[in-house]
Amino acid sequence: MKKKIMMTALVGALAGVALSTLITLGISLMHNNGQYYPVVPELILLCKTEVSAMLVQTICSLLYGAIWALASLIWTIENWSLLKQTLVHLAVCSFGTLPIAYCLWWMPHSLPGIGFYFSLFFLIYALIWFWQFTTMKRKISQLNQQLNVRGNTNQKEL
């Protein structure tokens, strides 16, 4: 179990850095001026150099990815209800990543900035959760229909 947890954290950490890099590339491409923007300007000012800011962002991205990956293990706890899994997962992800988002200046450092961050976070989380829930519900219905068809076929043979 420890090995699975460590591997999950490692894969998540690496995915966090990869996604962070892809996001910065995407932002740089949207600016369309040939410049690469690896970090937000506020972080460079805070860290004094772009390299130091990039190091901080990389470490935070490792942590961010590991938190999300480890939080995914919550869904494997079979004796918890879906509601409990969802609430614990949401709490771990939102409160586990808020300090990282704050540190990396993904939001203004103000009460309204934090409020906006949480509002956006919860909205995106709810949309993804609802999409996954409806997708799984549809798949379960299809499986049940297939089982009913097979069950009716087997009963006719008897």
PDB file of C-alpha atoms in Angstrom:
ATOM      1  CA  MET A   1       0.000   0.000   0.000  1.00  0.00           C
ATOM      2  CA  LYS A   2       2.858   2.400   0.812  1.00  0.00           C
ATOM      3  CA  LYS A   3       4.390   1.716  -2.589  1.00  0.00           C
ATOM      4  CA  LYS A   4       1.077   2.505  -4.312  1.00  0.00           C
ATOM      5  CA  ILE A   5       0.758   5.763  -2.363  1.00  0.00           C
ATOM      6  CA  MET A   6       4.334   6.786  -3.182  1.00  0.00           C
ATOM      7  CA  MET A   7       3.917   5.952  -6.881  1.00  0.00           C
ATOM      8  CA  THR A   8       0.627   7.836  -7.018  1.00  0.00           C
ATOM      9  CA  ALA A   9       2.270  10.892  -5.438  1.00  0.00           C
ATOM     10  CA  LEU A  10       5.266  10.684  -7.795  1.00  0.00           C
ATOM     11  CA  VAL A  11       3.170  10.358 -10.943  1.00  0.00           C
ATOM     12  CA  GLY A  12       0.926  13.184  -9.753  1.00  0.00           C
ATOM     13  CA  ALA A  13       3.903  15.401  -8.952  1.00  0.00           C
ATOM     14  CA  LEU A  14       5.380  14.886 -12.415  1.00  0.00           C
ATOM     15  CA  ALA A  15       1.982  15.494 -14.011  1.00  0.00           C
ATOM     16  CA  GLY A  16       1.719  18.714 -11.999  1.00  0.00           C
ATOM     17  CA  VAL A  17       4.987  20.010 -13.429  1.00  0.00           C
ATOM     18  CA  ALA A  18       4.034  18.920 -16.946  1.00  0.00           C
ATOM     19  CA  LEU A  19       0.652  20.651 -16.745  1.00  0.00           C
ATOM     20  CA  SER A  20       2.196  23.764 -15.240  1.00  0.00           C
ATOM     21  CA  THR A  21       4.648  23.940 -18.129  1.00  0.00           C
ATOM     22  CA  LEU A  22       1.910  23.400 -20.711  1.00  0.00           C
ATOM     23  CA  ILE A  23      -0.201  26.129 -19.105  1.00  0.00           C
ATOM     24  CA  THR A  24       2.674  28.619 -19.224  1.00  0.00           C
ATOM     25  CA  LEU A  25       3.280  27.717 -22.873  1.00  0.00           C
ATOM     26  CA  GLY A  26      -0.410  28.236 -23.612  1.00  0.00           C
ATOM     27  CA  ILE A  27      -0.441  31.607 -21.867  1.00  0.00           C
ATOM     28  CA  SER A  28       2.700  32.639 -23.739  1.00  0.00           C
ATOM     29  CA  LEU A  29       1.147  31.624 -27.061  1.00  0.00           C
ATOM     30  CA  MET A  30      -2.000  33.622 -26.249  1.00  0.00           C
ATOM     31  CA  HIS A  31       0.116  36.751 -25.778  1.00  0.00           C
ATOM     32  CA  ASN A  32       1.355  36.158 -29.351  1.00  0.00           C
ATOM     33  CA  ASN A  33       4.445  38.339 -29.027  1.00  0.00           C
ATOM     34  CA  GLY A  34       7.190  35.699 -29.180  1.00  0.00           C
ATOM     35  CA  GLN A  35       7.956  35.928 -25.450  1.00  0.00           C
ATOM     36  CA  TYR A  36       7.798  33.022 -22.997  1.00  0.00           C
ATOM     37  CA  TYR A  37       6.115  33.798 -19.679  1.00  0.00           C
ATOM     38  CA  PRO A  38       7.152  31.006 -17.298  1.00  0.00           C
ATOM     39  CA  VAL A  39       5.746  32.698 -14.166  1.00  0.00           C
ATOM     40  CA  VAL A  40       3.567  35.652 -13.222  1.00  0.00           C
ATOM     41  CA  PRO A  41       5.425  38.976 -12.840  1.00  0.00           C
ATOM     42  CA  GLU A  42       4.458  39.282  -9.147  1.00  0.00           C
ATOM     43  CA  LEU A  43       6.301  36.049  -8.365  1.00  0.00           C
ATOM     44  CA  ILE A  44       9.432  37.290 -10.140  1.00  0.00           C
ATOM     45  CA  LEU A  45       9.328  40.486  -8.075  1.00  0.00           C
ATOM     46  CA  LEU A  46       8.910  38.464  -4.892  1.00  0.00           C
ATOM     47  CA  CYS A  47      11.700  35.992  -5.738  1.00  0.00           C
ATOM     48  CA  LYS A  48      14.044  38.646  -7.213  1.00  0.00           C
ATOM     49  CA  THR A  49      14.948  36.565 -10.297  1.00  0.00           C
ATOM     50  CA  GLU A  50      13.037  34.666 -12.960  1.00  0.00           C
ATOM     51  CA  VAL A  51      15.068  31.505 -12.230  1.00  0.00           C
ATOM     52  CA  SER A  52      14.202  31.633  -8.521  1.00  0.00           C
ATOM     53  CA  ALA A  53      10.554  32.222  -9.361  1.00  0.00           C
ATOM     54  CA  MET A  54      10.594  29.283 -11.769  1.00  0.00           C
ATOM     55  CA  LEU A  55      12.151  27.072  -9.082  1.00  0.00           C
ATOM     56  CA  VAL A  56       9.407  28.048  -6.621  1.00  0.00           C
ATOM     57  CA  GLN A  57       6.756  27.395  -9.270  1.00  0.00           C
ATOM     58  CA  THR A  58       8.247  23.992 -10.113  1.00  0.00           C
ATOM     59  CA  ILE A  59       8.304  22.922  -6.458  1.00  0.00           C
ATOM     60  CA  CYS A  60       4.755  24.169  -5.968  1.00  0.00           C
ATOM     61  CA  SER A  61       3.642  22.382  -9.149  1.00  0.00           C
ATOM     62  CA  LEU A  62       5.161  19.146  -7.834  1.00  0.00           C
ATOM     63  CA  LEU A  63       3.189  19.571  -4.609  1.00  0.00           C
ATOM     64  CA  TYR A  64       0.014  20.556  -6.449  1.00  0.00           C
ATOM     65  CA  GLY A  65       0.138  17.465  -8.651  1.00  0.00           C
ATOM     66  CA  ALA A  66       0.938  15.180  -5.715  1.00  0.00           C
ATOM     67  CA  ILE A  67      -1.981  16.570  -3.688  1.00  0.00           C
ATOM     68  CA  TRP A  68      -4.462  15.975  -6.496  1.00  0.00           C
ATOM     69  CA  ALA A  69      -3.081  12.512  -7.223  1.00  0.00           C
ATOM     70  CA  LEU A  70      -3.182  11.464  -3.575  1.00  0.00           C
ATOM     71  CA  ALA A  71      -6.663  12.940  -3.214  1.00  0.00           C
ATOM     72  CA  SER A  72      -7.805  10.637  -6.025  1.00  0.00           C
ATOM     73  CA  LEU A  73      -7.235   7.714  -3.661  1.00  0.00           C
ATOM     74  CA  ILE A  74     -10.238   8.952  -1.672  1.00  0.00           C
ATOM     75  CA  TRP A  75     -12.455   7.568  -4.439  1.00  0.00           C
ATOM     76  CA  THR A  76     -11.133   4.056  -3.713  1.00  0.00           C
ATOM     77  CA  ILE A  77     -12.470   3.986  -0.136  1.00  0.00           C
ATOM     78  CA  GLU A  78     -15.387   1.645  -0.741  1.00  0.00           C
ATOM     79  CA  ASN A  79     -17.036   1.897   2.680  1.00  0.00           C
ATOM     80  CA  TRP A  80     -17.580   5.675   2.292  1.00  0.00           C
ATOM     81  CA  SER A  81     -20.680   7.097   0.663  1.00  0.00           C
ATOM     82  CA  LEU A  82     -20.348   9.101  -2.535  1.00  0.00           C
ATOM     83  CA  LEU A  83     -21.298  12.215  -0.571  1.00  0.00           C
ATOM     84  CA  LYS A  84     -18.553  11.660   2.010  1.00  0.00           C
ATOM     85  CA  GLN A  85     -15.978  10.902  -0.697  1.00  0.00           C
ATOM     86  CA  THR A  86     -16.957  14.048  -2.589  1.00  0.00           C
ATOM     87  CA  LEU A  87     -16.861  16.332   0.453  1.00  0.00           C
ATOM     88  CA  VAL A  88     -13.515  14.982   1.709  1.00  0.00           C
ATOM     89  CA  HIS A  89     -12.010  15.111  -1.801  1.00  0.00           C
ATOM     90  CA  LEU A  90     -13.251  18.664  -2.287  1.00  0.00           C
ATOM     91  CA  ALA A  91     -11.873  19.757   1.106  1.00  0.00           C
ATOM     92  CA  VAL A  92      -8.463  18.141   0.538  1.00  0.00           C
ATOM     93  CA  CYS A  93      -8.123  19.574  -2.967  1.00  0.00           C
ATOM     94  CA  SER A  94      -9.382  23.059  -2.210  1.00  0.00           C
ATOM     95  CA  PHE A  95      -7.603  23.630   1.095  1.00  0.00           C
ATOM     96  CA  GLY A  96      -4.527  21.667   0.018  1.00  0.00           C
ATOM     97  CA  THR A  97      -4.009  23.740  -3.083  1.00  0.00           C
ATOM     98  CA  LEU A  98      -5.088  27.187  -1.832  1.00  0.00           C
ATOM     99  CA  PRO A  99      -1.670  27.950  -0.283  1.00  0.00           C
ATOM    100  CA  ILE A 100       0.010  26.976  -3.548  1.00  0.00           C
ATOM    101  CA  ALA A 101      -2.321  29.125  -5.633  1.00  0.00           C
ATOM    102  CA  TYR A 102      -1.747  32.005  -3.223  1.00  0.00           C
ATOM    103  CA  CYS A 103       2.038  31.559  -3.243  1.00  0.00           C
ATOM    104  CA  LEU A 104       2.181  31.465  -7.049  1.00  0.00           C
ATOM    105  CA  TRP A 105      -0.026  34.550  -7.391  1.00  0.00           C
ATOM    106  CA  TRP A 106      -2.792  32.735  -9.249  1.00  0.00           C
ATOM    107  CA  MET A 107      -5.115  35.162  -7.464  1.00  0.00           C
ATOM    108  CA  PRO A 108      -4.920  38.678  -6.098  1.00  0.00           C
ATOM    109  CA  HIS A 109      -3.722  38.703  -2.498  1.00  0.00           C
ATOM    110  CA  SER A 110      -6.943  40.103  -1.082  1.00  0.00           C
ATOM    111  CA  LEU A 111     -10.146  38.781   0.435  1.00  0.00           C
ATOM    112  CA  PRO A 112     -12.086  39.345  -2.810  1.00  0.00           C
ATOM    113  CA  GLY A 113      -9.252  37.640  -4.737  1.00  0.00           C
ATOM    114  CA  ILE A 114      -9.417  34.582  -2.493  1.00  0.00           C
ATOM    115  CA  GLY A 115     -13.216  34.619  -2.721  1.00  0.00           C
ATOM    116  CA  PHE A 116     -13.077  34.728  -6.513  1.00  0.00           C
ATOM    117  CA  TYR A 117     -10.502  31.907  -6.562  1.00  0.00           C
ATOM    118  CA  PHE A 118     -12.702  29.693  -4.374  1.00  0.00           C
ATOM    119  CA  SER A 119     -15.817  30.539  -6.393  1.00  0.00           C
ATOM    120  CA  LEU A 120     -14.108  29.628  -9.645  1.00  0.00           C
ATOM    121  CA  PHE A 121     -12.537  26.527  -8.066  1.00  0.00           C
ATOM    122  CA  PHE A 122     -15.901  25.287  -6.753  1.00  0.00           C
ATOM    123  CA  LEU A 123     -17.651  26.016 -10.043  1.00  0.00           C
ATOM    124  CA  ILE A 124     -15.082  24.070 -12.079  1.00  0.00           C
ATOM    125  CA  TYR A 125     -15.064  21.261  -9.497  1.00  0.00           C
ATOM    126  CA  ALA A 126     -18.878  21.024  -9.565  1.00  0.00           C
ATOM    127  CA  LEU A 127     -18.993  20.976 -13.371  1.00  0.00           C
ATOM    128  CA  ILE A 128     -16.380  18.226 -13.599  1.00  0.00           C
ATOM    129  CA  TRP A 129     -18.045  16.226 -10.793  1.00  0.00           C
ATOM    130  CA  PHE A 130     -21.476  16.505 -12.418  1.00  0.00           C
ATOM    131  CA  TRP A 131     -20.100  15.489 -15.828  1.00  0.00           C
ATOM    132  CA  GLN A 132     -18.337  12.445 -14.335  1.00  0.00           C
ATOM    133  CA  PHE A 133     -21.402  11.511 -12.286  1.00  0.00           C
ATOM    134  CA  THR A 134     -23.755  11.599 -15.283  1.00  0.00           C
ATOM    135  CA  THR A 135     -21.249   9.703 -17.436  1.00  0.00           C
ATOM    136  CA  MET A 136     -20.887   6.946 -14.833  1.00  0.00           C
ATOM    137  CA  LYS A 137     -24.647   6.810 -14.263  1.00  0.00           C
ATOM    138  CA  ARG A 138     -25.181   6.339 -18.008  1.00  0.00           C
ATOM    139  CA  LYS A 139     -22.537   3.573 -18.157  1.00  0.00           C
ATOM    140  CA  ILE A 140     -24.118   1.785 -15.193  1.00  0.00           C
ATOM    141  CA  SER A 141     -27.538   1.952 -16.883  1.00  0.00           C
ATOM    142  CA  GLN A 142     -26.064   0.472 -20.063  1.00  0.00           C
ATOM    143  CA  LEU A 143     -24.400  -2.339 -18.105  1.00  0.00           C
ATOM    144  CA  ASN A 144     -27.645  -3.077 -16.278  1.00  0.00           C
ATOM    145  CA  GLN A 145     -29.524  -3.218 -19.582  1.00  0.00           C
ATOM    146  CA  GLN A 146     -26.939  -5.649 -20.984  1.00  0.00           C
ATOM    147  CA  LEU A 147     -27.211  -7.808 -17.868  1.00  0.00           C
ATOM    148  CA  ASN A 148     -31.010  -7.795 -18.096  1.00  0.00           C
ATOM    149  CA  VAL A 149     -30.874  -8.866 -21.755  1.00  0.00           C
ATOM    150  CA  ARG A 150     -28.452 -11.698 -20.910  1.00  0.00           C
ATOM    151  CA  GLY A 151     -30.537 -12.686 -17.901  1.00  0.00           C
ATOM    152  CA  ASN A 152     -33.706 -12.884 -19.999  1.00  0.00           C
ATOM    153  CA  THR A 153     -31.892 -14.943 -22.647  1.00  0.00           C
ATOM    154  CA  ASN A 154     -30.611 -17.403 -20.024  1.00  0.00           C
ATOM    155  CA  GLN A 155     -34.095 -17.764 -18.466  1.00  0.00           C
ATOM    156  CA  LYS A 156     -35.635 -18.571 -21.864  1.00  0.00           C
ATOM    157  CA  GLU A 157     -33.095 -21.370 -22.355  1.00  0.00           C
ATOM    158  CA  LEU A 158     -34.141 -23.016 -19.080  1.00  0.00           C
TER     159      LEU A 158
END
